[in-house]
Amino acid sequence: MAGSIPASSIIHDTFVIERTYPQAPERVFAFLSDPAKKRRWFGDGSHHEVERFELDFREGGREIVHSRFLAGSPFPGVALTNEGAFQHIEPNRCVVTASTMSLGGRRISATQVTMELLPTDSGGTTLKLTHQGIFFEGSDGPEMRKAGWHELLDRFGAELNR
């Protein structure tokens, strides 16, 4: 697909989202590093069915989520693939992932996501997510991705509180 995308359709975007949770950094980190916990907030969803989820949580390890959109979603029956590699991990402090996303077999983005865990004075954690993305589809990808991360972090908080 290299060379088939017009330069005008490539969009660079960076955004930062901060959320504060009442749990300590160790508990927050567990929901980033444990495969079963991460799948519940990151992989599973009401608009798609997960066909494959893998999490090899170590520097150089891979994270793979293959899913298919359900009827009633914007892309019924279409495959969504998110594949990444962990670039940097500091336990209870920081996780950096580089990944690509494909929709229906077509690459739509390449990103780097940094999640910093900052302890609060009250014993909780501020999660600072920095998303640096390159979007190839020439649409509103950055806005859709930002909305998606807001939804994911809502689910993350709900899982932390379970």
Short mmCIF file of N, CA and C in Angstrom, two decimals:
data_model
loop_
_atom_site.label_atom_id
_atom_site.label_comp_id
_atom_site.label_asym_id
_atom_site.label_seq_id
_atom_site.Cartn_x
_atom_site.Cartn_y
_atom_site.Cartn_z
N MET A 1 0.82 -1.18 0.00
CA MET A 1 0.00 0.00 0.00
C MET A 1 0.87 1.26 0.00
N ALA A 2 2.16 1.11 0.31
CA ALA A 2 3.04 2.27 0.32
C ALA A 2 2.98 2.97 -1.03
N GLY A 3 2.87 4.27 -1.00
CA GLY A 3 2.84 5.06 -2.21
C GLY A 3 1.46 5.23 -2.80
N SER A 4 0.46 4.48 -2.30
CA SER A 4 -0.88 4.57 -2.87
C SER A 4 -1.74 5.63 -2.19
N ILE A 5 -1.26 6.22 -1.13
CA ILE A 5 -2.03 7.22 -0.39
C ILE A 5 -1.54 8.61 -0.76
N PRO A 6 -2.41 9.47 -1.27
CA PRO A 6 -1.97 10.83 -1.60
C PRO A 6 -1.47 11.56 -0.35
N ALA A 7 -0.43 12.34 -0.49
CA ALA A 7 0.16 13.05 0.65
C ALA A 7 -0.87 13.93 1.35
N SER A 8 -1.82 14.47 0.61
CA SER A 8 -2.80 15.37 1.22
C SER A 8 -3.72 14.65 2.19
N SER A 9 -3.78 13.30 2.13
CA SER A 9 -4.67 12.59 3.03
C SER A 9 -3.97 12.13 4.31
N ILE A 10 -2.70 12.43 4.46
CA ILE A 10 -1.98 12.06 5.67
C ILE A 10 -2.13 13.18 6.70
N ILE A 11 -2.63 12.79 7.87
CA ILE A 11 -2.90 13.76 8.93
C ILE A 11 -2.06 13.39 10.15
N HIS A 12 -1.29 14.34 10.66
CA HIS A 12 -0.52 14.15 11.89
C HIS A 12 -1.31 14.81 13.03
N ASP A 13 -1.35 14.15 14.17
CA ASP A 13 -2.11 14.71 15.29
C ASP A 13 -1.54 14.20 16.61
N THR A 14 -1.54 15.06 17.60
CA THR A 14 -1.15 14.70 18.97
C THR A 14 -2.19 15.24 19.92
N PHE A 15 -2.59 14.41 20.88
CA PHE A 15 -3.48 14.88 21.93
C PHE A 15 -3.07 14.26 23.25
N VAL A 16 -3.48 14.90 24.34
CA VAL A 16 -3.18 14.44 25.69
C VAL A 16 -4.49 14.37 26.46
N ILE A 17 -4.70 13.26 27.16
CA ILE A 17 -5.86 13.10 28.02
C ILE A 17 -5.35 12.74 29.41
N GLU A 18 -5.87 13.40 30.43
CA GLU A 18 -5.51 13.07 31.81
C GLU A 18 -6.74 12.63 32.57
N ARG A 19 -6.60 11.56 33.31
CA ARG A 19 -7.66 11.06 34.18
C ARG A 19 -7.05 10.75 35.53
N THR A 20 -7.77 11.06 36.59
CA THR A 20 -7.30 10.75 37.94
C THR A 20 -8.20 9.68 38.53
N TYR A 21 -7.57 8.63 39.05
CA TYR A 21 -8.27 7.50 39.64
C TYR A 21 -7.88 7.40 41.11
N PRO A 22 -8.80 6.96 41.98
CA PRO A 22 -8.48 6.89 43.41
C PRO A 22 -7.55 5.73 43.77
N GLN A 23 -7.21 4.86 42.84
CA GLN A 23 -6.36 3.71 43.12
C GLN A 23 -4.88 4.08 42.98
N ALA A 24 -4.05 3.34 43.71
CA ALA A 24 -2.60 3.54 43.69
C ALA A 24 -2.02 3.15 42.33
N PRO A 25 -0.85 3.69 41.97
CA PRO A 25 -0.23 3.36 40.68
C PRO A 25 -0.04 1.86 40.45
N GLU A 26 0.22 1.09 41.50
CA GLU A 26 0.41 -0.35 41.34
C GLU A 26 -0.86 -1.02 40.81
N ARG A 27 -2.01 -0.61 41.32
CA ARG A 27 -3.28 -1.20 40.84
C ARG A 27 -3.57 -0.73 39.41
N VAL A 28 -3.34 0.54 39.13
CA VAL A 28 -3.57 1.06 37.78
C VAL A 28 -2.66 0.33 36.79
N PHE A 29 -1.41 0.14 37.14
CA PHE A 29 -0.46 -0.56 36.27
C PHE A 29 -0.92 -1.99 35.99
N ALA A 30 -1.50 -2.64 36.98
CA ALA A 30 -1.98 -4.02 36.80
C ALA A 30 -3.03 -4.10 35.70
N PHE A 31 -3.82 -3.04 35.53
CA PHE A 31 -4.86 -3.04 34.49
C PHE A 31 -4.30 -2.68 33.12
N LEU A 32 -3.03 -2.32 33.06
CA LEU A 32 -2.34 -2.14 31.79
C LEU A 32 -1.54 -3.39 31.41
N SER A 33 -1.10 -4.14 32.41
CA SER A 33 -0.15 -5.23 32.19
C SER A 33 -0.74 -6.63 32.25
N ASP A 34 -1.86 -6.83 32.90
CA ASP A 34 -2.47 -8.15 33.03
C ASP A 34 -3.40 -8.42 31.85
N PRO A 35 -3.17 -9.50 31.09
CA PRO A 35 -3.96 -9.75 29.88
C PRO A 35 -5.48 -9.80 30.11
N ALA A 36 -5.94 -10.49 31.13
CA ALA A 36 -7.38 -10.60 31.37
C ALA A 36 -7.98 -9.25 31.72
N LYS A 37 -7.29 -8.49 32.56
CA LYS A 37 -7.79 -7.17 32.95
C LYS A 37 -7.79 -6.21 31.77
N LYS A 38 -6.72 -6.22 30.99
CA LYS A 38 -6.65 -5.30 29.86
C LYS A 38 -7.69 -5.64 28.79
N ARG A 39 -7.91 -6.91 28.55
CA ARG A 39 -8.90 -7.28 27.55
C ARG A 39 -10.28 -6.72 27.90
N ARG A 40 -10.64 -6.74 29.19
CA ARG A 40 -11.97 -6.28 29.60
C ARG A 40 -12.20 -4.82 29.25
N TRP A 41 -11.18 -3.97 29.41
CA TRP A 41 -11.41 -2.53 29.13
C TRP A 41 -10.92 -2.12 27.74
N PHE A 42 -9.92 -2.80 27.19
CA PHE A 42 -9.31 -2.39 25.93
C PHE A 42 -9.79 -3.20 24.72
N GLY A 43 -10.01 -4.50 24.92
CA GLY A 43 -10.37 -5.35 23.79
C GLY A 43 -11.87 -5.50 23.60
N ASP A 44 -12.55 -5.89 24.66
CA ASP A 44 -13.99 -6.15 24.56
C ASP A 44 -14.75 -4.85 24.34
N GLY A 45 -15.92 -4.95 23.72
CA GLY A 45 -16.73 -3.76 23.48
C GLY A 45 -18.11 -4.15 22.98
N SER A 46 -19.01 -3.20 22.99
CA SER A 46 -20.39 -3.49 22.61
C SER A 46 -20.63 -3.42 21.10
N HIS A 47 -19.69 -2.84 20.35
CA HIS A 47 -19.88 -2.67 18.90
C HIS A 47 -19.09 -3.68 18.06
N HIS A 48 -18.30 -4.53 18.73
CA HIS A 48 -17.49 -5.49 17.98
C HIS A 48 -17.30 -6.77 18.80
N GLU A 49 -16.88 -7.82 18.11
CA GLU A 49 -16.58 -9.09 18.75
C GLU A 49 -15.09 -9.36 18.59
N VAL A 50 -14.41 -9.65 19.70
CA VAL A 50 -12.98 -9.93 19.66
C VAL A 50 -12.77 -11.34 19.12
N GLU A 51 -11.97 -11.45 18.06
CA GLU A 51 -11.64 -12.75 17.47
C GLU A 51 -10.28 -13.25 17.96
N ARG A 52 -9.40 -12.31 18.34
CA ARG A 52 -8.07 -12.66 18.84
C ARG A 52 -7.57 -11.54 19.73
N PHE A 53 -7.06 -11.91 20.90
CA PHE A 53 -6.46 -10.94 21.82
C PHE A 53 -5.20 -11.57 22.40
N GLU A 54 -4.08 -10.90 22.21
CA GLU A 54 -2.81 -11.37 22.76
C GLU A 54 -2.10 -10.20 23.43
N LEU A 55 -1.49 -10.48 24.57
CA LEU A 55 -0.74 -9.45 25.28
C LEU A 55 0.52 -10.09 25.85
N ASP A 56 1.66 -9.75 25.28
CA ASP A 56 2.98 -10.19 25.75
C ASP A 56 3.63 -8.94 26.35
N PHE A 57 3.30 -8.68 27.63
CA PHE A 57 3.66 -7.42 28.26
C PHE A 57 5.11 -7.42 28.74
N ARG A 58 5.97 -6.98 27.85
CA ARG A 58 7.39 -6.79 28.15
C ARG A 58 7.93 -5.89 27.04
N GLU A 59 9.05 -5.22 27.29
CA GLU A 59 9.65 -4.41 26.24
C GLU A 59 9.96 -5.31 25.05
N GLY A 60 9.50 -4.91 23.89
CA GLY A 60 9.64 -5.72 22.68
C GLY A 60 8.48 -6.69 22.48
N GLY A 61 7.65 -6.88 23.51
CA GLY A 61 6.50 -7.77 23.41
C GLY A 61 5.40 -7.15 22.56
N ARG A 62 4.48 -8.00 22.10
CA ARG A 62 3.43 -7.57 21.18
C ARG A 62 2.07 -7.53 21.88
N GLU A 63 1.24 -6.69 21.32
CA GLU A 63 -0.16 -6.60 21.73
C GLU A 63 -0.98 -6.67 20.45
N ILE A 64 -1.92 -7.62 20.39
CA ILE A 64 -2.71 -7.82 19.18
C ILE A 64 -4.18 -7.92 19.55
N VAL A 65 -5.00 -7.11 18.88
CA VAL A 65 -6.45 -7.19 19.04
C VAL A 65 -7.04 -7.25 17.63
N HIS A 66 -7.65 -8.40 17.29
CA HIS A 66 -8.37 -8.55 16.03
C HIS A 66 -9.83 -8.68 16.41
N SER A 67 -10.68 -7.83 15.85
CA SER A 67 -12.10 -7.90 16.14
C SER A 67 -12.89 -7.65 14.87
N ARG A 68 -14.20 -7.87 14.97
CA ARG A 68 -15.09 -7.66 13.83
C ARG A 68 -16.29 -6.88 14.33
N PHE A 69 -16.63 -5.83 13.59
CA PHE A 69 -17.77 -5.00 13.96
C PHE A 69 -19.07 -5.77 13.84
N LEU A 70 -19.98 -5.54 14.78
CA LEU A 70 -21.28 -6.20 14.81
C LEU A 70 -22.31 -5.42 14.00
N ALA A 71 -23.43 -6.06 13.71
CA ALA A 71 -24.55 -5.39 13.05
C ALA A 71 -24.98 -4.21 13.91
N GLY A 72 -25.35 -3.13 13.27
CA GLY A 72 -25.75 -1.92 14.00
C GLY A 72 -24.61 -0.97 14.28
N SER A 73 -23.37 -1.39 13.98
CA SER A 73 -22.21 -0.53 14.15
C SER A 73 -21.98 0.24 12.85
N PRO A 74 -21.08 1.20 12.85
CA PRO A 74 -20.81 1.94 11.60
C PRO A 74 -20.21 1.07 10.48
N PHE A 75 -19.58 -0.06 10.83
CA PHE A 75 -18.92 -0.91 9.84
C PHE A 75 -19.29 -2.38 10.05
N PRO A 76 -20.57 -2.76 9.92
CA PRO A 76 -20.96 -4.13 10.23
C PRO A 76 -20.19 -5.16 9.41
N GLY A 77 -19.65 -6.18 10.13
CA GLY A 77 -18.94 -7.27 9.50
C GLY A 77 -17.50 -6.98 9.12
N VAL A 78 -17.05 -5.74 9.26
CA VAL A 78 -15.69 -5.35 8.86
C VAL A 78 -14.70 -5.66 9.98
N ALA A 79 -13.54 -6.17 9.60
CA ALA A 79 -12.49 -6.50 10.57
C ALA A 79 -11.74 -5.24 11.00
N LEU A 80 -11.41 -5.17 12.27
CA LEU A 80 -10.58 -4.10 12.84
C LEU A 80 -9.39 -4.77 13.51
N THR A 81 -8.19 -4.33 13.15
CA THR A 81 -6.97 -4.93 13.68
C THR A 81 -6.10 -3.84 14.30
N ASN A 82 -5.68 -4.07 15.53
CA ASN A 82 -4.76 -3.18 16.22
C ASN A 82 -3.58 -4.03 16.66
N GLU A 83 -2.40 -3.75 16.11
CA GLU A 83 -1.20 -4.50 16.46
C GLU A 83 -0.13 -3.53 16.93
N GLY A 84 0.46 -3.84 18.09
CA GLY A 84 1.47 -2.95 18.63
C GLY A 84 2.62 -3.69 19.28
N ALA A 85 3.63 -2.91 19.61
CA ALA A 85 4.80 -3.44 20.30
C ALA A 85 5.16 -2.49 21.44
N PHE A 86 5.49 -3.05 22.58
CA PHE A 86 5.86 -2.24 23.74
C PHE A 86 7.28 -1.73 23.56
N GLN A 87 7.42 -0.43 23.54
CA GLN A 87 8.71 0.22 23.32
C GLN A 87 9.47 0.48 24.63
N HIS A 88 8.70 0.75 25.70
CA HIS A 88 9.32 1.12 26.97
C HIS A 88 8.33 0.83 28.09
N ILE A 89 8.80 0.19 29.14
CA ILE A 89 7.95 -0.10 30.30
C ILE A 89 8.74 0.21 31.56
N GLU A 90 8.17 1.04 32.42
CA GLU A 90 8.69 1.27 33.77
C GLU A 90 7.57 0.87 34.71
N PRO A 91 7.70 -0.24 35.44
CA PRO A 91 6.62 -0.71 36.29
C PRO A 91 6.06 0.39 37.20
N ASN A 92 4.73 0.47 37.22
CA ASN A 92 3.98 1.41 38.05
C ASN A 92 4.21 2.88 37.68
N ARG A 93 4.86 3.14 36.52
CA ARG A 93 5.15 4.52 36.15
C ARG A 93 4.86 4.87 34.69
N CYS A 94 5.21 3.98 33.73
CA CYS A 94 5.11 4.40 32.33
C CYS A 94 5.06 3.19 31.39
N VAL A 95 4.23 3.31 30.34
CA VAL A 95 4.15 2.31 29.28
C VAL A 95 4.09 3.06 27.95
N VAL A 96 4.97 2.70 27.01
CA VAL A 96 4.97 3.30 25.67
C VAL A 96 4.74 2.20 24.65
N THR A 97 3.75 2.39 23.80
CA THR A 97 3.40 1.41 22.78
C THR A 97 3.39 2.07 21.40
N ALA A 98 3.97 1.42 20.41
CA ALA A 98 3.87 1.85 19.01
C ALA A 98 2.97 0.84 18.32
N SER A 99 1.96 1.33 17.57
CA SER A 99 1.01 0.40 16.97
C SER A 99 0.48 0.90 15.64
N THR A 100 -0.15 -0.03 14.93
CA THR A 100 -0.86 0.30 13.70
C THR A 100 -2.28 -0.20 13.83
N MET A 101 -3.19 0.45 13.10
CA MET A 101 -4.58 0.03 13.07
C MET A 101 -5.00 -0.12 11.62
N SER A 102 -5.73 -1.21 11.36
CA SER A 102 -6.24 -1.48 10.02
C SER A 102 -7.74 -1.72 10.10
N LEU A 103 -8.45 -1.26 9.09
CA LEU A 103 -9.89 -1.43 8.98
C LEU A 103 -10.17 -2.14 7.66
N GLY A 104 -10.75 -3.34 7.74
CA GLY A 104 -11.02 -4.10 6.54
C GLY A 104 -9.76 -4.43 5.75
N GLY A 105 -8.63 -4.62 6.46
CA GLY A 105 -7.37 -4.95 5.80
C GLY A 105 -6.59 -3.75 5.29
N ARG A 106 -7.12 -2.54 5.42
CA ARG A 106 -6.44 -1.33 4.96
C ARG A 106 -5.88 -0.57 6.15
N ARG A 107 -4.59 -0.31 6.15
CA ARG A 107 -3.94 0.43 7.23
C ARG A 107 -4.52 1.84 7.29
N ILE A 108 -5.01 2.24 8.48
CA ILE A 108 -5.59 3.58 8.62
C ILE A 108 -4.77 4.49 9.53
N SER A 109 -3.87 3.90 10.35
CA SER A 109 -3.07 4.77 11.21
C SER A 109 -1.85 4.05 11.76
N ALA A 110 -0.89 4.86 12.20
CA ALA A 110 0.27 4.40 12.96
C ALA A 110 0.39 5.37 14.14
N THR A 111 0.60 4.83 15.34
CA THR A 111 0.59 5.69 16.52
C THR A 111 1.66 5.30 17.52
N GLN A 112 1.95 6.25 18.38
CA GLN A 112 2.72 5.99 19.59
C GLN A 112 1.88 6.51 20.74
N VAL A 113 1.65 5.66 21.74
CA VAL A 113 0.87 6.04 22.91
C VAL A 113 1.74 5.89 24.14
N THR A 114 1.83 6.95 24.92
CA THR A 114 2.56 6.93 26.18
C THR A 114 1.55 7.09 27.31
N MET A 115 1.59 6.18 28.27
CA MET A 115 0.75 6.26 29.46
C MET A 115 1.66 6.45 30.65
N GLU A 116 1.57 7.64 31.25
CA GLU A 116 2.36 7.93 32.45
C GLU A 116 1.45 7.81 33.66
N LEU A 117 1.93 7.18 34.72
CA LEU A 117 1.19 7.03 35.96
C LEU A 117 1.83 7.93 37.00
N LEU A 118 1.12 8.95 37.40
CA LEU A 118 1.65 9.95 38.32
C LEU A 118 0.91 9.84 39.65
N PRO A 119 1.62 9.53 40.74
CA PRO A 119 0.94 9.41 42.04
C PRO A 119 0.37 10.75 42.49
N THR A 120 -0.80 10.70 43.09
CA THR A 120 -1.42 11.91 43.63
C THR A 120 -1.15 12.00 45.13
N ASP A 121 -1.34 13.18 45.70
CA ASP A 121 -1.13 13.37 47.14
C ASP A 121 -2.10 12.54 47.98
N SER A 122 -3.25 12.20 47.41
CA SER A 122 -4.27 11.45 48.14
C SER A 122 -4.10 9.94 48.02
N GLY A 123 -3.03 9.47 47.36
CA GLY A 123 -2.79 8.04 47.22
C GLY A 123 -3.34 7.45 45.93
N GLY A 124 -3.92 8.27 45.09
CA GLY A 124 -4.44 7.81 43.81
C GLY A 124 -3.41 7.96 42.71
N THR A 125 -3.91 7.95 41.47
CA THR A 125 -3.03 8.02 40.30
C THR A 125 -3.64 8.91 39.23
N THR A 126 -2.84 9.80 38.68
CA THR A 126 -3.24 10.51 37.47
C THR A 126 -2.61 9.78 36.31
N LEU A 127 -3.45 9.31 35.39
CA LEU A 127 -2.98 8.66 34.18
C LEU A 127 -2.94 9.73 33.10
N LYS A 128 -1.75 9.98 32.57
CA LYS A 128 -1.57 10.97 31.49
C LYS A 128 -1.27 10.19 30.22
N LEU A 129 -2.22 10.23 29.27
CA LEU A 129 -2.08 9.53 28.01
C LEU A 129 -1.72 10.53 26.92
N THR A 130 -0.59 10.32 26.27
CA THR A 130 -0.18 11.16 25.13
C THR A 130 -0.24 10.28 23.90
N HIS A 131 -1.09 10.69 22.95
CA HIS A 131 -1.31 9.93 21.71
C HIS A 131 -0.73 10.74 20.55
N GLN A 132 0.26 10.17 19.88
CA GLN A 132 0.87 10.79 18.70
C GLN A 132 0.53 9.90 17.51
N GLY A 133 -0.24 10.44 16.57
CA GLY A 133 -0.73 9.60 15.50
C GLY A 133 -0.51 10.15 14.11
N ILE A 134 -0.44 9.23 13.17
CA ILE A 134 -0.42 9.54 11.75
C ILE A 134 -1.60 8.78 11.17
N PHE A 135 -2.53 9.52 10.57
CA PHE A 135 -3.76 8.94 10.04
C PHE A 135 -3.70 8.97 8.52
N PHE A 136 -3.98 7.83 7.90
CA PHE A 136 -3.85 7.69 6.46
C PHE A 136 -5.17 7.76 5.71
N GLU A 137 -6.28 7.73 6.42
CA GLU A 137 -7.56 7.63 5.73
C GLU A 137 -8.09 8.96 5.22
N GLY A 138 -7.51 10.07 5.63
CA GLY A 138 -7.94 11.37 5.13
C GLY A 138 -9.31 11.79 5.61
N SER A 139 -9.74 11.28 6.76
CA SER A 139 -11.06 11.66 7.28
C SER A 139 -10.90 12.30 8.65
N ASP A 140 -11.89 12.09 9.49
CA ASP A 140 -11.83 12.68 10.83
C ASP A 140 -11.20 11.72 11.84
N GLY A 141 -10.21 10.95 11.39
CA GLY A 141 -9.53 9.98 12.23
C GLY A 141 -9.06 10.50 13.57
N PRO A 142 -8.40 11.66 13.63
CA PRO A 142 -7.95 12.15 14.94
C PRO A 142 -9.10 12.38 15.92
N GLU A 143 -10.19 12.94 15.45
CA GLU A 143 -11.32 13.19 16.36
C GLU A 143 -11.97 11.89 16.81
N MET A 144 -12.09 10.95 15.86
CA MET A 144 -12.65 9.65 16.22
C MET A 144 -11.75 8.92 17.21
N ARG A 145 -10.44 9.00 17.02
CA ARG A 145 -9.49 8.32 17.92
C ARG A 145 -9.54 8.94 19.31
N LYS A 146 -9.60 10.26 19.37
CA LYS A 146 -9.67 10.92 20.68
C LYS A 146 -10.95 10.52 21.41
N ALA A 147 -12.07 10.50 20.70
CA ALA A 147 -13.33 10.07 21.31
C ALA A 147 -13.22 8.61 21.77
N GLY A 148 -12.55 7.78 20.97
CA GLY A 148 -12.36 6.39 21.33
C GLY A 148 -11.55 6.23 22.60
N TRP A 149 -10.49 7.04 22.75
CA TRP A 149 -9.69 6.95 23.97
C TRP A 149 -10.46 7.46 25.18
N HIS A 150 -11.28 8.47 25.01
CA HIS A 150 -12.12 8.91 26.14
C HIS A 150 -13.02 7.77 26.59
N GLU A 151 -13.63 7.07 25.63
CA GLU A 151 -14.49 5.93 25.96
C GLU A 151 -13.68 4.82 26.63
N LEU A 152 -12.50 4.51 26.08
CA LEU A 152 -11.66 3.47 26.68
C LEU A 152 -11.27 3.81 28.11
N LEU A 153 -10.92 5.07 28.36
CA LEU A 153 -10.52 5.45 29.72
C LEU A 153 -11.71 5.46 30.67
N ASP A 154 -12.92 5.70 30.16
CA ASP A 154 -14.12 5.54 30.99
C ASP A 154 -14.26 4.07 31.39
N ARG A 155 -14.08 3.17 30.43
CA ARG A 155 -14.17 1.74 30.71
C ARG A 155 -13.04 1.30 31.65
N PHE A 156 -11.85 1.87 31.45
CA PHE A 156 -10.71 1.58 32.32
C PHE A 156 -11.07 1.92 33.78
N GLY A 157 -11.62 3.12 34.00
CA GLY A 157 -12.02 3.53 35.34
C GLY A 157 -13.08 2.62 35.93
N ALA A 158 -14.04 2.20 35.11
CA ALA A 158 -15.09 1.29 35.60
C ALA A 158 -14.48 -0.05 36.02
N GLU A 159 -13.52 -0.55 35.24
CA GLU A 159 -12.87 -1.81 35.59
C GLU A 159 -12.05 -1.67 36.88
N LEU A 160 -11.36 -0.53 37.04
CA LEU A 160 -10.60 -0.30 38.26
C LEU A 160 -11.52 -0.34 39.50
N ASN A 161 -12.73 0.14 39.34
CA ASN A 161 -13.67 0.24 40.47
C ASN A 161 -14.47 -1.03 40.71
N ARG A 162 -14.33 -2.03 39.80
CA ARG A 162 -15.10 -3.28 39.99
C ARG A 162 -14.64 -4.03 41.21
#
